[in-house]
Coordinates of N, CA, C and O in Angstrom, one line a residue:
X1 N 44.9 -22.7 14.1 CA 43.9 -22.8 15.1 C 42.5 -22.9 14.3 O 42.1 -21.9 13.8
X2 N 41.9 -23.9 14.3 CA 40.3 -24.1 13.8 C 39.3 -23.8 14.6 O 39.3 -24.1 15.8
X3 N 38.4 -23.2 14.1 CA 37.4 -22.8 14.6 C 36.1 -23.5 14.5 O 36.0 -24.7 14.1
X4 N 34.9 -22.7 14.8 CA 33.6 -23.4 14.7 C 33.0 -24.1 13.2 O 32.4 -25.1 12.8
X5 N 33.5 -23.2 12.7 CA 33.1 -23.2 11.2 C 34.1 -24.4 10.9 O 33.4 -25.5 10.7
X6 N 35.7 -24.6 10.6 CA 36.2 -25.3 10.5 C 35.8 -26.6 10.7 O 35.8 -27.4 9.8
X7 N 35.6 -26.7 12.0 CA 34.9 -28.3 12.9 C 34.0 -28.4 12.2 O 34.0 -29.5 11.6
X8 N 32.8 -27.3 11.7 CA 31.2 -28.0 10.9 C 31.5 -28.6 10.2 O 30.8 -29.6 9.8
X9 N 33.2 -28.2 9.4 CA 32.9 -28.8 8.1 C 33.1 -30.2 7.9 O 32.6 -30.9 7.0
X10 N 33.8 -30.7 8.8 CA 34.6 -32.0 9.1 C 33.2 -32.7 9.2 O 32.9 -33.7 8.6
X11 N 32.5 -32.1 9.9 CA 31.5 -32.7 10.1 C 30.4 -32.9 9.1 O 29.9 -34.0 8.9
X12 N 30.1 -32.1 8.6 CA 29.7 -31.7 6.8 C 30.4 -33.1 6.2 O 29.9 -33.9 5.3
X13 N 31.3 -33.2 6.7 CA 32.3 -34.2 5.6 C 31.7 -35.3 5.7 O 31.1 -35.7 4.7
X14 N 31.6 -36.0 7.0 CA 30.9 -36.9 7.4 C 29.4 -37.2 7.2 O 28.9 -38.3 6.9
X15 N 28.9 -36.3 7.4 CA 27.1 -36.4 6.6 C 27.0 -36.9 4.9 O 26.2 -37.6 4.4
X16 N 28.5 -36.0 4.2 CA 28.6 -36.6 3.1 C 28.6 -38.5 3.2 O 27.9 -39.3 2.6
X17 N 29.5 -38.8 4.0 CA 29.9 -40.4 3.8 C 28.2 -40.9 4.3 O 27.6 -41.7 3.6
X18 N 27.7 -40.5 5.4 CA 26.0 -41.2 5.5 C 25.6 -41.3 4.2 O 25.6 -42.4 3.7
X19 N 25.2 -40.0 3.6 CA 25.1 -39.8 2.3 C 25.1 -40.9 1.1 O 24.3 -41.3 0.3
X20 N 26.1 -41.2 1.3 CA 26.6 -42.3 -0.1 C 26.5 -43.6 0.3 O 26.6 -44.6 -0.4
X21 N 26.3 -43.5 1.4 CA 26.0 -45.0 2.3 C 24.3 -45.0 2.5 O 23.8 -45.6 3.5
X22 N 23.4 -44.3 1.6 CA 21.5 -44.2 1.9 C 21.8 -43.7 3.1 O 20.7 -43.8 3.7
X23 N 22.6 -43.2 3.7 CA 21.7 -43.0 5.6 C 21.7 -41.9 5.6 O 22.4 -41.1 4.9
X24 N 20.6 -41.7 7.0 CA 20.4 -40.1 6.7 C 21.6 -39.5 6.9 O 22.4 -40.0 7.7
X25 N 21.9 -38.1 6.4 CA 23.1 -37.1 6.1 C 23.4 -36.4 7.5 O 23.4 -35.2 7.6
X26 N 23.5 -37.0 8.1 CA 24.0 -36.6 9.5 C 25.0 -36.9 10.2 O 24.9 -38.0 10.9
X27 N 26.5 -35.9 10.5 CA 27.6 -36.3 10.3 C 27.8 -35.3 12.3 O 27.1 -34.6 13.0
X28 N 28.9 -35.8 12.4 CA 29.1 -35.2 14.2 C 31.2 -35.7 14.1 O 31.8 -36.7 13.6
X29 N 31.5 -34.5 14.9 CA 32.8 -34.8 15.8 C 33.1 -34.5 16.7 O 32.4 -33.5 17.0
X30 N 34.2 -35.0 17.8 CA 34.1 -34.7 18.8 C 35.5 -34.3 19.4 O 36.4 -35.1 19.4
X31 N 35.6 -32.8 20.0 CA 36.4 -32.0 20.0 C 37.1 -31.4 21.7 O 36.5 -30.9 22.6
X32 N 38.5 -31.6 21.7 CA 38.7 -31.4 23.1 C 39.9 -30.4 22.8 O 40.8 -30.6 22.0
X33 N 39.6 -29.6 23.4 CA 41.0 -28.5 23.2 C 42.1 -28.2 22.1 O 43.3 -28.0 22.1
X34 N 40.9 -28.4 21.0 CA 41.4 -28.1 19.7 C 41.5 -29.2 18.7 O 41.5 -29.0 17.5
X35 N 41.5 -30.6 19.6 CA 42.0 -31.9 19.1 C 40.8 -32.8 18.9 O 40.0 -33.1 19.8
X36 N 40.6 -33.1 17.8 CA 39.3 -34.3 17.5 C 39.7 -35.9 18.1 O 40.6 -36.7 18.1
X37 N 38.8 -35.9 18.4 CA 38.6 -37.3 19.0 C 38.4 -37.9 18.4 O 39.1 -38.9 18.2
X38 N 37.1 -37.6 17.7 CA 36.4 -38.6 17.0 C 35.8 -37.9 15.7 O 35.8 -36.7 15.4
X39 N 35.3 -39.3 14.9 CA 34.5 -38.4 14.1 C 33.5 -39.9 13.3 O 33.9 -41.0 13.1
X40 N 32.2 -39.4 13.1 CA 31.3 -40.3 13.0 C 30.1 -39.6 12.1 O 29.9 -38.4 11.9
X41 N 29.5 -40.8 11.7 CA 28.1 -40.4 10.6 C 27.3 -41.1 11.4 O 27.6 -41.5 12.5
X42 N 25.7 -41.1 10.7 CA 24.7 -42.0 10.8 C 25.0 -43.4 9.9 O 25.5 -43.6 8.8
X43 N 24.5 -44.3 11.0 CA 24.7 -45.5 10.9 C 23.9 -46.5 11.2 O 24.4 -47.6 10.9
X44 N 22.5 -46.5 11.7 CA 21.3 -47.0 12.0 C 21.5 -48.5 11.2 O 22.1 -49.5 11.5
X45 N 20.8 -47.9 9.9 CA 20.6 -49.1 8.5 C 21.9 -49.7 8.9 O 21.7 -50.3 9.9
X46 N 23.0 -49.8 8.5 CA 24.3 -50.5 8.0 C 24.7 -51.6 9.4 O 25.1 -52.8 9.3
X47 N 24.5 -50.5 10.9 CA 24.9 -51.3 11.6 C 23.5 -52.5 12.8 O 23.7 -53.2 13.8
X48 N 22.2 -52.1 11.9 CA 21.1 -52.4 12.6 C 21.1 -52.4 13.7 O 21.1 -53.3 14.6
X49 N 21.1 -51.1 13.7 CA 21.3 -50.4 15.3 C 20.6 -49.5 15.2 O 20.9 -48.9 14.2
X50 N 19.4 -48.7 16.0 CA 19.2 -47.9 16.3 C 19.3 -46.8 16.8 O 18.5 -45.9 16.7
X51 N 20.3 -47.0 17.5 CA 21.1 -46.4 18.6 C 22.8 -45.5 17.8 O 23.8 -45.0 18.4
X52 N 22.5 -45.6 16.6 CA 23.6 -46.0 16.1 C 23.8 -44.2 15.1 O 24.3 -44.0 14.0
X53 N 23.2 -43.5 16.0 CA 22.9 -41.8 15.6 C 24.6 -41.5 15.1 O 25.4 -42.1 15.8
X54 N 24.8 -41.0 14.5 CA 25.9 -40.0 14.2 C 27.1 -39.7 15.9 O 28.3 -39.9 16.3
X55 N 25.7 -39.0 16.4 CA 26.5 -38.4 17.9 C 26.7 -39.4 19.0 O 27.5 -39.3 19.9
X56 N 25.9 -40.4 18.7 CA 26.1 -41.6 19.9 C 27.5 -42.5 19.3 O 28.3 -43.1 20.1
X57 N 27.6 -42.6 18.3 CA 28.5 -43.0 17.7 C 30.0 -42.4 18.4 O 30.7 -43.0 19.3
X58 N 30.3 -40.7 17.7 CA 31.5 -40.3 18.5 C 31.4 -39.7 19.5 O 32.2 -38.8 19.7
X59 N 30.4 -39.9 20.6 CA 30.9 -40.2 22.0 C 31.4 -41.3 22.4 O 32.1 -41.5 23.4
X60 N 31.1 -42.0 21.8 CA 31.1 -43.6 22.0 C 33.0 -44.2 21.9 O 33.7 -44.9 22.6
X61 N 33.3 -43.2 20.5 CA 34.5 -43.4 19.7 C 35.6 -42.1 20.6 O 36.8 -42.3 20.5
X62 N 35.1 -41.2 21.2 CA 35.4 -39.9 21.8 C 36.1 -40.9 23.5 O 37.3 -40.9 23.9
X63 N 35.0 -41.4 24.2 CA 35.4 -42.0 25.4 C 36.2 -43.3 25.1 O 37.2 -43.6 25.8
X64 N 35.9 -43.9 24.2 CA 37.3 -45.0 23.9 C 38.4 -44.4 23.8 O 39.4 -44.9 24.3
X65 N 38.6 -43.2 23.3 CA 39.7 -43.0 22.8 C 40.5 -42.1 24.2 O 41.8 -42.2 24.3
X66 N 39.9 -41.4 25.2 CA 40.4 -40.5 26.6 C 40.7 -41.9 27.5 O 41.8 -42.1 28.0
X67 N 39.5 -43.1 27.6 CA 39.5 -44.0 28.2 C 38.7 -43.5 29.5 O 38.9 -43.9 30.7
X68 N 37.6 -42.5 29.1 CA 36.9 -42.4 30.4 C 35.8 -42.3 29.3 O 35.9 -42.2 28.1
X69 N 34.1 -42.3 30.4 CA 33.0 -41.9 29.7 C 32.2 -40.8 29.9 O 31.1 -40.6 29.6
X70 N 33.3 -39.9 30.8 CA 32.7 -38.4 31.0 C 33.9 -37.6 30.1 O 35.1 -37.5 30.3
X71 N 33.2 -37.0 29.1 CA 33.8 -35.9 28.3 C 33.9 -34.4 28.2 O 33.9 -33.5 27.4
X72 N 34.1 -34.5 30.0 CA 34.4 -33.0 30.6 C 35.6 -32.4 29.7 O 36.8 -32.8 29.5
X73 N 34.7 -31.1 29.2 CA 35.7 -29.8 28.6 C 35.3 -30.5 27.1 O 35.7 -29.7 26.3
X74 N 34.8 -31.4 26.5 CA 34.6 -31.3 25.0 C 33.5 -31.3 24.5 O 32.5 -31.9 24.8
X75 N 33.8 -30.4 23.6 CA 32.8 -29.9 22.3 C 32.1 -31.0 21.0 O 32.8 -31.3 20.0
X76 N 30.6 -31.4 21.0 CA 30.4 -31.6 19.9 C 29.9 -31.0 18.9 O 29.1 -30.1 19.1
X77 N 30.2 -31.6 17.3 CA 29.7 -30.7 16.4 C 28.9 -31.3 15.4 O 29.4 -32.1 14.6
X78 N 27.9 -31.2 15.4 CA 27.0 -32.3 14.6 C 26.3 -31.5 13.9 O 26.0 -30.5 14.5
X79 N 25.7 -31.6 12.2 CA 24.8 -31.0 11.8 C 23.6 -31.0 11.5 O 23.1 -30.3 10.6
X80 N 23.0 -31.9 12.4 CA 21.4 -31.7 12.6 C 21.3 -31.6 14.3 O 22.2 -32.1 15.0
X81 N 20.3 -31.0 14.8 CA 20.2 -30.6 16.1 C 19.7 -32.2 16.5 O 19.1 -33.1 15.9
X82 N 20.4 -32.3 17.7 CA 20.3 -33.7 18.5 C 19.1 -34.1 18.9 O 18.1 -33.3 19.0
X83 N 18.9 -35.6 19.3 CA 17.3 -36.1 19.1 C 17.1 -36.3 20.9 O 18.1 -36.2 21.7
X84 N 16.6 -36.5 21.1 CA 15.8 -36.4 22.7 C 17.1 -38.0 23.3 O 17.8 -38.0 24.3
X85 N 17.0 -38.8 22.6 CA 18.0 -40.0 22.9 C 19.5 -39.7 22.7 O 20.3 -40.2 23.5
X86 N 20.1 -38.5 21.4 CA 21.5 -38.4 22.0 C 21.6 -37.3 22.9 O 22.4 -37.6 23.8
X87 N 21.1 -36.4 23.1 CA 20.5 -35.2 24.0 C 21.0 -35.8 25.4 O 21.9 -35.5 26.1
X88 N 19.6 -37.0 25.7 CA 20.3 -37.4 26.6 C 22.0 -38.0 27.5 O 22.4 -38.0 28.6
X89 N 22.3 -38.4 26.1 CA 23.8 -39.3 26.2 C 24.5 -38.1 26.4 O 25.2 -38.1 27.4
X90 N 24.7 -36.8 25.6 CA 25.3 -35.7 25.9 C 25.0 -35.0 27.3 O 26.1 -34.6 27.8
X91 N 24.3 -34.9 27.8 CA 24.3 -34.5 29.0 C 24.8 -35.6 30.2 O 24.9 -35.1 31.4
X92 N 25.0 -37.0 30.1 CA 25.4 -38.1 31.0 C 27.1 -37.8 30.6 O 28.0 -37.6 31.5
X93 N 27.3 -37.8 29.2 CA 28.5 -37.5 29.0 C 29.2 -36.6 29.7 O 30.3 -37.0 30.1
X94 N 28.8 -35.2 30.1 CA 29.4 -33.8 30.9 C 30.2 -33.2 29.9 O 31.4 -33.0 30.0
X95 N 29.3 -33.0 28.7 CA 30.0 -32.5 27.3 C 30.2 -31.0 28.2 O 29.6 -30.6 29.2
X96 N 31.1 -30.3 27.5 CA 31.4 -28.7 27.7 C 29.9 -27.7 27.5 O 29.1 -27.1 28.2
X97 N 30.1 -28.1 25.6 CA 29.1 -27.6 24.6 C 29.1 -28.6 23.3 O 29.8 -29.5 22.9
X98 N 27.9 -28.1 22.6 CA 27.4 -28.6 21.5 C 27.0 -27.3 20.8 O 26.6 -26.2 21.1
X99 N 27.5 -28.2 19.4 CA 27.2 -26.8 18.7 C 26.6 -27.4 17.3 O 27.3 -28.1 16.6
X100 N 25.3 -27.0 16.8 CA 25.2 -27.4 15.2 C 24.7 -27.0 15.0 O 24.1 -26.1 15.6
X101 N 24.5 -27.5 13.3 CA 23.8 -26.3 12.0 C 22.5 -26.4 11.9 O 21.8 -25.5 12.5
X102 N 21.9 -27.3 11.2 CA 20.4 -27.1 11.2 C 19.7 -27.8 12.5 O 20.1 -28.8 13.1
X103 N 18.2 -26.8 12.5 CA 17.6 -27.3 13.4 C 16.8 -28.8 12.9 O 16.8 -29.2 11.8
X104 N 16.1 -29.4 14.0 CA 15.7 -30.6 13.7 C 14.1 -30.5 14.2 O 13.8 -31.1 15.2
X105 N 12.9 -29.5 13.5 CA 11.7 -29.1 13.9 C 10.9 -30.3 14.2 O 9.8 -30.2 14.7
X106 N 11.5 -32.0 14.0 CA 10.1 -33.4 14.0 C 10.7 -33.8 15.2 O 9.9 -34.2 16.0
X107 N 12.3 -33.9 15.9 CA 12.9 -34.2 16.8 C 13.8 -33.8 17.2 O 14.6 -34.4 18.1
X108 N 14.1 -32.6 16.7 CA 14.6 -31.8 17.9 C 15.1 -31.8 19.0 O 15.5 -30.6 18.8
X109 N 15.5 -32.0 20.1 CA 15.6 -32.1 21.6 C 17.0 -31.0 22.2 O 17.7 -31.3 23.1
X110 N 17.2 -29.8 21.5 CA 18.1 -28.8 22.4 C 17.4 -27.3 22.1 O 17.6 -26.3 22.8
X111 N 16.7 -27.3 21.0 CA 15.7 -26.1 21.0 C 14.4 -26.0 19.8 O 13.5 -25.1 19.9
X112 N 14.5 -27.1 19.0 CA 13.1 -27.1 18.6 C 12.0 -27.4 19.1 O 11.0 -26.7 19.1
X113 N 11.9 -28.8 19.7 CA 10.8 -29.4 20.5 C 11.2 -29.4 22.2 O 10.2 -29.3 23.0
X114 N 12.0 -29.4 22.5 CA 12.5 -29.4 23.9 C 14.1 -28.8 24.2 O 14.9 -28.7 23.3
X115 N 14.2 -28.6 25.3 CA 15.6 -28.0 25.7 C 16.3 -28.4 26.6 O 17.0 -27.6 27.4
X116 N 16.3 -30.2 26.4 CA 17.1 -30.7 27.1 C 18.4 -30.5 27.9 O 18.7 -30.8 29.1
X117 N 19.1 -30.0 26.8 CA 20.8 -29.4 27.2 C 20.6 -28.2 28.3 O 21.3 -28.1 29.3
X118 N 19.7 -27.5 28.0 CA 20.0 -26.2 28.9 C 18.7 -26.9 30.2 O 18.5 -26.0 31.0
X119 N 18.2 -27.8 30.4 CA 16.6 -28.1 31.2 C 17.7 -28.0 32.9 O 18.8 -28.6 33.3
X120 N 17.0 -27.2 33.5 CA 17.0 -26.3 34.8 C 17.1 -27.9 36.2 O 17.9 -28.0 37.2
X121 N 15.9 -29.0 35.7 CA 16.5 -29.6 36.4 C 17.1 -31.0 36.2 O 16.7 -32.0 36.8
X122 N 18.0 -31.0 35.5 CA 19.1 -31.9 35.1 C 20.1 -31.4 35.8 O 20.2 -30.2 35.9
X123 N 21.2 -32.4 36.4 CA 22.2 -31.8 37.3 C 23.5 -31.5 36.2 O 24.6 -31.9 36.5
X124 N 23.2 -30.8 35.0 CA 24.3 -30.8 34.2 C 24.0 -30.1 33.0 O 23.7 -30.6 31.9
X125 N 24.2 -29.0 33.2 CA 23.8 -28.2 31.6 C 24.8 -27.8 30.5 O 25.7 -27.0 30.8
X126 N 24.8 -28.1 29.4 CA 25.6 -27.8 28.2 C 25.2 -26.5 27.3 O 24.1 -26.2 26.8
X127 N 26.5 -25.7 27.1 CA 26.3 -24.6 26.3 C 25.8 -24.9 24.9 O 26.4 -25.9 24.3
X128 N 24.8 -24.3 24.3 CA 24.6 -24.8 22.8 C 24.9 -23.5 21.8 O 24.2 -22.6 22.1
X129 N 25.5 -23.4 20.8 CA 25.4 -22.7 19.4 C 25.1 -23.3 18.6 O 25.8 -24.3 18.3
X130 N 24.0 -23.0 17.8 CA 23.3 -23.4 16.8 C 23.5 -22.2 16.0 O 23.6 -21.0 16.3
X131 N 23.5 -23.1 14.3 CA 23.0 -22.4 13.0 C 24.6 -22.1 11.9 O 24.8 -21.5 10.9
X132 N 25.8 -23.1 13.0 CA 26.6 -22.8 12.6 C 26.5 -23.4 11.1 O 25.8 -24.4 11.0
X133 N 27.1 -23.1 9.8 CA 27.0 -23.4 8.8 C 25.7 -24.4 8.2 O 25.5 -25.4 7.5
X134 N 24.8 -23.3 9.0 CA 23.0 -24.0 8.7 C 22.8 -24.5 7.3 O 22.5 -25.7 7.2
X135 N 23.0 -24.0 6.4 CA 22.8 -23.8 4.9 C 22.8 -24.9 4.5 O 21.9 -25.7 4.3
X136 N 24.4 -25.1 4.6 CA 25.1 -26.5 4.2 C 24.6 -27.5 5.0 O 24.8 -28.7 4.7
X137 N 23.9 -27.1 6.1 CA 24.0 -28.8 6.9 C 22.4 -28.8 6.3 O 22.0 -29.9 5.9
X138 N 21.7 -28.1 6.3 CA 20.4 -28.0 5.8 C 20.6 -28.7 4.3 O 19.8 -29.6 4.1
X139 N 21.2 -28.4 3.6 CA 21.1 -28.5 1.8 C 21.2 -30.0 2.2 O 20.2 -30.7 2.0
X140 N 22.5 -30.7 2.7 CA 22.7 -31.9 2.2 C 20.9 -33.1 3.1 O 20.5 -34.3 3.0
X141 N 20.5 -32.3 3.7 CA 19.6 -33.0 4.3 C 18.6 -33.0 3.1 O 18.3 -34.0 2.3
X142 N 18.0 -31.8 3.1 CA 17.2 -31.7 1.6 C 17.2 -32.4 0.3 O 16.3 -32.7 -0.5
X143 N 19.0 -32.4 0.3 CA 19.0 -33.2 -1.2 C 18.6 -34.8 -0.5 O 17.7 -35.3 -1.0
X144 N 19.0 -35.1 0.1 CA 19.1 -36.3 0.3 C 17.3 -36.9 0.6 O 17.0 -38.1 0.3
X145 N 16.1 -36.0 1.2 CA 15.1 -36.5 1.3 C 14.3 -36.2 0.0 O 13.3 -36.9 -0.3
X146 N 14.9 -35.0 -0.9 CA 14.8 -35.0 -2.1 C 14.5 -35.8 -3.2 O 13.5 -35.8 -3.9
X147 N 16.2 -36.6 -3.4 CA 16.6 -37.7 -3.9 C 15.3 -38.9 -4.0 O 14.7 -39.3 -5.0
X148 N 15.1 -39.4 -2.0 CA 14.6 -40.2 -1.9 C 12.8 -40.5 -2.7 O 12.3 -41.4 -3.3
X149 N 12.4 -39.3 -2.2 CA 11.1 -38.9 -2.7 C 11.1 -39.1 -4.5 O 10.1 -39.2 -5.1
X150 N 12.3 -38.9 -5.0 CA 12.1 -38.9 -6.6 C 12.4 -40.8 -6.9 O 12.0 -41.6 -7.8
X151 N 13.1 -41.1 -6.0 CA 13.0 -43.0 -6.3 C 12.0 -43.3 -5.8 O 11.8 -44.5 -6.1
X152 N 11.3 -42.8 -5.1 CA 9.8 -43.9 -4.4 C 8.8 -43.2 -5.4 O 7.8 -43.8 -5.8
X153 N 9.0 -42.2 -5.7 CA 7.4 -41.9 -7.0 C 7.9 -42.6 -8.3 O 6.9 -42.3 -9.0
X154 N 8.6 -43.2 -9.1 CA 9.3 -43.7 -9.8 C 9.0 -45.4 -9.6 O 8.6 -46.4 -10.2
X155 N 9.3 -45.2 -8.8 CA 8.8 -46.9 -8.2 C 7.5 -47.3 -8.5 O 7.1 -48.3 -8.9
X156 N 6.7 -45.7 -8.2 CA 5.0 -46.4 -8.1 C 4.6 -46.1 -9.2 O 3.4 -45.9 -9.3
X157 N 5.3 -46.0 -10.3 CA 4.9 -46.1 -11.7 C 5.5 -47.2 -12.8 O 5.1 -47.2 -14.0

């Protein structure tokens, strides 16, 4: 039986593959009664899509796969906190809960800048746990804007 931590990591896994692909390190799956649905990265750049977030991704891959597009009773696990646009999709969805690691303080949308998932008048509220394996979902974000910042001062010399 896998637990929370378990699911981050799959998802961890996935931020890896953004990762090595330039995009940002933001990995998500999507989880129904123990069973993964899906599982997805950030994809923006590759698929010139902007729409093309990690989490909109496997809801997207999550409802293909039940063959409905309400994902009553499942869990996603994503490790950056969701942005005001998948926030939204998650609550049209009728996700159970959402659960992830680091927060997202510039866009945010379930408890840094706003609190979409739990907001009183939306006819549909989602359970949230955050901070689950923060560290790790935090580190690969860091390395990766890290990285970036050491090829763009490099450039300008």
């Amino acid at each position: 039986m896998q637990n929370d931590y378990d699911f981050m990591r799959i998802a961890i896994a996935e931020a890896q593959k953004a990762f090595d692909r330039d995009e940002v390190p933001v990995g998500a799956i999507v989880v129904c009664e123990g069973k993964i649905l899906s599982r997805a990265h950030n994809s923006p750049i590759s698929l010139n899509d902007p729409s093309a977030h990690a989490e909109m991704l496997a809801l997207r891959q999550a409802a293909e796969e039940i063959g409905n597009y309400r994902l009553v009773g499942a869990e996603l696990y994503v490790t950056l906190e969701p942005c005001i646009m998948c926030a939204g999709a998650i609550v049209l969805a009728r996700l159970k809960r959402v659960i992830f690691g680091a927060r997202d303080q510039k866009c945010g949308a379930v408890t840094s800048l706003y609190n979409i998932l739990t907001d009183e008048k939306l006819n549909h509220k989602v359970e949230v746990t955050e901070g689950i394996l923060q560290e790790d979902c935090g580190e690969i974000m860091s390395r990766f804007f890290q990285q970036k910042r050491i090829v763009t001062a490099s450039k300008e010399y």
